[in-house]
Coordinates of N, CA and C in Angstrom, one line a residue:
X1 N 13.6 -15.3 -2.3 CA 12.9 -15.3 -1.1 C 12.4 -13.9 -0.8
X2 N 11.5 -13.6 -0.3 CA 10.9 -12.6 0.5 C 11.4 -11.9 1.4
X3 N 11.7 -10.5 1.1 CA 12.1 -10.0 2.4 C 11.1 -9.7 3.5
X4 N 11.5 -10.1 4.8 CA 10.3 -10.1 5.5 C 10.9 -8.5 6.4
X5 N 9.9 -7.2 6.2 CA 10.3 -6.1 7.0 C 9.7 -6.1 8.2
X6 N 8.9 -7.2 8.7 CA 8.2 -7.3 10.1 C 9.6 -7.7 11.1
X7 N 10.1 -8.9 10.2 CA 11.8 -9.3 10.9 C 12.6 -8.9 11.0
X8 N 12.9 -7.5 9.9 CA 13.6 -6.9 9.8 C 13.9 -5.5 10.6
X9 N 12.5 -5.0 11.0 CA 12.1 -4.3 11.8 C 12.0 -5.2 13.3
X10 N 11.7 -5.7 13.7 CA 12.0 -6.7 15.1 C 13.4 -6.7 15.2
X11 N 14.3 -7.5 14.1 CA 15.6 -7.5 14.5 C 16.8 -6.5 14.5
X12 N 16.3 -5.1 14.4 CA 17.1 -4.4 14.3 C 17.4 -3.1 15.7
X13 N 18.6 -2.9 15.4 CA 19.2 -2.1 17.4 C 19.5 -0.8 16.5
X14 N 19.3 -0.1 17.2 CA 18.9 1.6 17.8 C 20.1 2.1 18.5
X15 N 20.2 3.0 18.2 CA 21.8 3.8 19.0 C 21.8 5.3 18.5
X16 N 22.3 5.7 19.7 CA 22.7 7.3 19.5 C 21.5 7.9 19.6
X17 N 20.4 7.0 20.7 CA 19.5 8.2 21.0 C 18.3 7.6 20.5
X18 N 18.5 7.5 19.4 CA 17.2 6.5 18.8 C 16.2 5.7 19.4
X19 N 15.1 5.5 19.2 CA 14.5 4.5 19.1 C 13.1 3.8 18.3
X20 N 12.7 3.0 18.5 CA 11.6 2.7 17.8 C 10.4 3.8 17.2
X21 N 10.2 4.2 18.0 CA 9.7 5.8 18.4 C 9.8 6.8 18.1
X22 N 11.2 6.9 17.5 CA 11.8 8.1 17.3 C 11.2 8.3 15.5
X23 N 11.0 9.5 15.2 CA 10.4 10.1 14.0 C 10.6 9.6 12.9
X24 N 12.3 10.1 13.2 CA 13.2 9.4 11.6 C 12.9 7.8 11.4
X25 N 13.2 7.3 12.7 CA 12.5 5.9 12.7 C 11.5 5.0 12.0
X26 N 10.9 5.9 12.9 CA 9.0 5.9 12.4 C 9.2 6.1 10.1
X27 N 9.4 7.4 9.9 CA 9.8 7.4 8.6 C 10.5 6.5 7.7
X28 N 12.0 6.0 8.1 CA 12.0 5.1 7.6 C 11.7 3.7 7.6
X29 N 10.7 3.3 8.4 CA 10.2 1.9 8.1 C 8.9 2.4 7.3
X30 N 8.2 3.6 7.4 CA 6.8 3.4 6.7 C 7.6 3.6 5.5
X31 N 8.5 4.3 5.3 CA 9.0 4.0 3.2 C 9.5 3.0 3.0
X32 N 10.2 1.7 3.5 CA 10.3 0.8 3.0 C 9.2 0.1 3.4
X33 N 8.2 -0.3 4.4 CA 6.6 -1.2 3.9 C 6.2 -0.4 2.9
X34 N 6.2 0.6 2.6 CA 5.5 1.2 1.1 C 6.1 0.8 -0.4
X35 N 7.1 0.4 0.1 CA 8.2 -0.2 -1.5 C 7.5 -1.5 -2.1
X36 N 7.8 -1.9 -3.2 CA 7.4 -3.5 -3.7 C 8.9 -4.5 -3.4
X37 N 9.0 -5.1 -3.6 CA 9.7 -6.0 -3.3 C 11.2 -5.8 -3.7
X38 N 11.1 -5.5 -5.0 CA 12.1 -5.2 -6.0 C 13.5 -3.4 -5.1
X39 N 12.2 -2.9 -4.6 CA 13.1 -1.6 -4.0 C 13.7 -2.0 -2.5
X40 N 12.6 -2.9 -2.1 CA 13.3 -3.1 -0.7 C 14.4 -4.1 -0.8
X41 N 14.6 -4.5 -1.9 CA 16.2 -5.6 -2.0 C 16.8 -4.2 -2.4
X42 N 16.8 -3.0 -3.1 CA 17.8 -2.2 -3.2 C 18.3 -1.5 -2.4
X43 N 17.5 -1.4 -1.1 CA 17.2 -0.9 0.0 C 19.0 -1.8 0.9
X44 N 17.6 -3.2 1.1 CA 18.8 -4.0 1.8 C 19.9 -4.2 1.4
X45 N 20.7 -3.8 0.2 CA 22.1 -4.0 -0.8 C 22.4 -3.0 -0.5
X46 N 21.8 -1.9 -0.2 CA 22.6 -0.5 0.1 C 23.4 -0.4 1.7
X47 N 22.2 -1.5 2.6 CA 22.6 -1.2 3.7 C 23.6 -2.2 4.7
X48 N 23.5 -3.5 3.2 CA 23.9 -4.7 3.8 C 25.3 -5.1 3.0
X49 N 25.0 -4.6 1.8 CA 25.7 -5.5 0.7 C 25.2 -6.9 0.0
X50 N 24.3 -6.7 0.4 CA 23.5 -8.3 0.0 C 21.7 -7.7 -0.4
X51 N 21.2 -8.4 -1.5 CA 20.4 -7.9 -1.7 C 19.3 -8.7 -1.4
X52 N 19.4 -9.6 -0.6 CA 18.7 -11.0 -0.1 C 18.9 -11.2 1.4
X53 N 17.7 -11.6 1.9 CA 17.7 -11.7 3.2 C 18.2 -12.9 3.8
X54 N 19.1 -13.0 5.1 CA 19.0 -14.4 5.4 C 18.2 -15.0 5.6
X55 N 18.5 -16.4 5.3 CA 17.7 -17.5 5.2 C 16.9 -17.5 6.8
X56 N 17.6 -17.4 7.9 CA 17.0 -17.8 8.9 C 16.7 -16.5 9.8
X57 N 16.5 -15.5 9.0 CA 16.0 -14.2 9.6 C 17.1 -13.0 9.6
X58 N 16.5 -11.8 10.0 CA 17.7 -11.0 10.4 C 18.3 -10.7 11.2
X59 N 18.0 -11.9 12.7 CA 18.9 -11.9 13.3 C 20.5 -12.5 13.0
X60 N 20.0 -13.0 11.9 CA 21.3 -13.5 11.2 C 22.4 -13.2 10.6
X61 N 21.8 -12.1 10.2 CA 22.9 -11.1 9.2 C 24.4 -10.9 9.6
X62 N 25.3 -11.6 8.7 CA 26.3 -11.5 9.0 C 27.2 -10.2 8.6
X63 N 28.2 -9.1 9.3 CA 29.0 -8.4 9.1 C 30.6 -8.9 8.8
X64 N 31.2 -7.6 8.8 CA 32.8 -8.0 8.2 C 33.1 -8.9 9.1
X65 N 33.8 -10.1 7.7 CA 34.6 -11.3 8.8 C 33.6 -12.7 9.3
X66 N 32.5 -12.1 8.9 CA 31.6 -13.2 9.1 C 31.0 -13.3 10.4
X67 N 31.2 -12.2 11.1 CA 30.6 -11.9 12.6 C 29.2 -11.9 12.6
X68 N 28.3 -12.0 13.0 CA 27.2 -11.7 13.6 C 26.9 -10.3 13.7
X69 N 26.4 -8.9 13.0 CA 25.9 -8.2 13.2 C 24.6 -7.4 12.8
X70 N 24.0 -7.2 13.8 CA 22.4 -6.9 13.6 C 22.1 -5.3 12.9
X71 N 21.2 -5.5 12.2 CA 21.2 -4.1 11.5 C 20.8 -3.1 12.3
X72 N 21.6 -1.5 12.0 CA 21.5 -0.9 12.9 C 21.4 0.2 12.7
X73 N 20.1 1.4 13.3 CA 19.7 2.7 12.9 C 20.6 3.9 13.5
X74 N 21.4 4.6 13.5 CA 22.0 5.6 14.3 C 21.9 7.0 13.8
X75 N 22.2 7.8 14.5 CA 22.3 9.0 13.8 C 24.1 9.6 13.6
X76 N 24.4 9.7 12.4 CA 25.6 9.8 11.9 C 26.0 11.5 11.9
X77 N 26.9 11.7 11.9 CA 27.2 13.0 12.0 C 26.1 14.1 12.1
X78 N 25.6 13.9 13.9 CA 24.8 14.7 14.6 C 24.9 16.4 14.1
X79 N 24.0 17.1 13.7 CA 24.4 18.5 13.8 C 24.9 18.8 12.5
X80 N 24.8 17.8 11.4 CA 25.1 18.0 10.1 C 23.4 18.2 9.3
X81 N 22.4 18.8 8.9 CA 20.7 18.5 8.7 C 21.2 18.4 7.4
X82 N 22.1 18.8 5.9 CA 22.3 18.7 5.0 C 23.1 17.0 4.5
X83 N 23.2 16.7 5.7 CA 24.3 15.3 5.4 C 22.9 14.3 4.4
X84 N 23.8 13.4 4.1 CA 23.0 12.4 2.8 C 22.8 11.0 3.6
X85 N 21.6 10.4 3.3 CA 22.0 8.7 3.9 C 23.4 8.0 3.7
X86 N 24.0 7.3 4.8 CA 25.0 6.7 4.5 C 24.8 5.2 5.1
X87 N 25.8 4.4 4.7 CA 25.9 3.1 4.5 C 27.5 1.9 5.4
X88 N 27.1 1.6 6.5 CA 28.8 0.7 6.3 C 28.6 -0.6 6.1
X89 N 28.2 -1.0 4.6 CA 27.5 -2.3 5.1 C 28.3 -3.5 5.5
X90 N 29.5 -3.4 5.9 CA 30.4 -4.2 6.8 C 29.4 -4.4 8.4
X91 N 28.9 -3.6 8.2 CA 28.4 -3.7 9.8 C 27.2 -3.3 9.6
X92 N 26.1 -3.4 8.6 CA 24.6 -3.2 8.6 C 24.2 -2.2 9.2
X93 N 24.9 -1.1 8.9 CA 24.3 0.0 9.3 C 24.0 1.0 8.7

């Protein structure tokens, strides 16, 4: 199946200041629409654990335990500019 980034980008929550708007934001959705298909599942396995979208959207995305949780942009150790992308994909983030 197709990962759909229009859905993926719609269903996803913002925290720590963030928003749609916000730069880093802005940056990481224009590099994954610029990916092929193949990078953006490597993408989503990095941040999900799964390299496949749900069937019934991303509001669906299940976290640890089988909970319900929505993928989520934050800023992680504020005040660190050398820190590296990180990942909990227990919780899609």
């Amino acid at each position: 199946p197709e990962i759909d980034v229009a859905d993926w980008k719609a269903s996803t929550v913002y925290t720590d200041g963030l928003v749609p708007e916000s730069d880093v934001v802005m940056w990481f959705w224009a590099i994954v629409e610029g990916m092929d298909q193949a990078e953006q599942a490597v993408v989503l396995h990095f941040v999900t654990g799964s390299s496949r979208a749900p069937a019934d959207g991303f509001t669906q995305l299940m976290g640890y335990g089988g909970n319900h949780a929505r993928f989520t942009i934050g800023m992680a150790a504020a005040g660190h500019p050398n820190r590296l992308p990180a990942a909990a994909t227990c919780f899609n983030k």
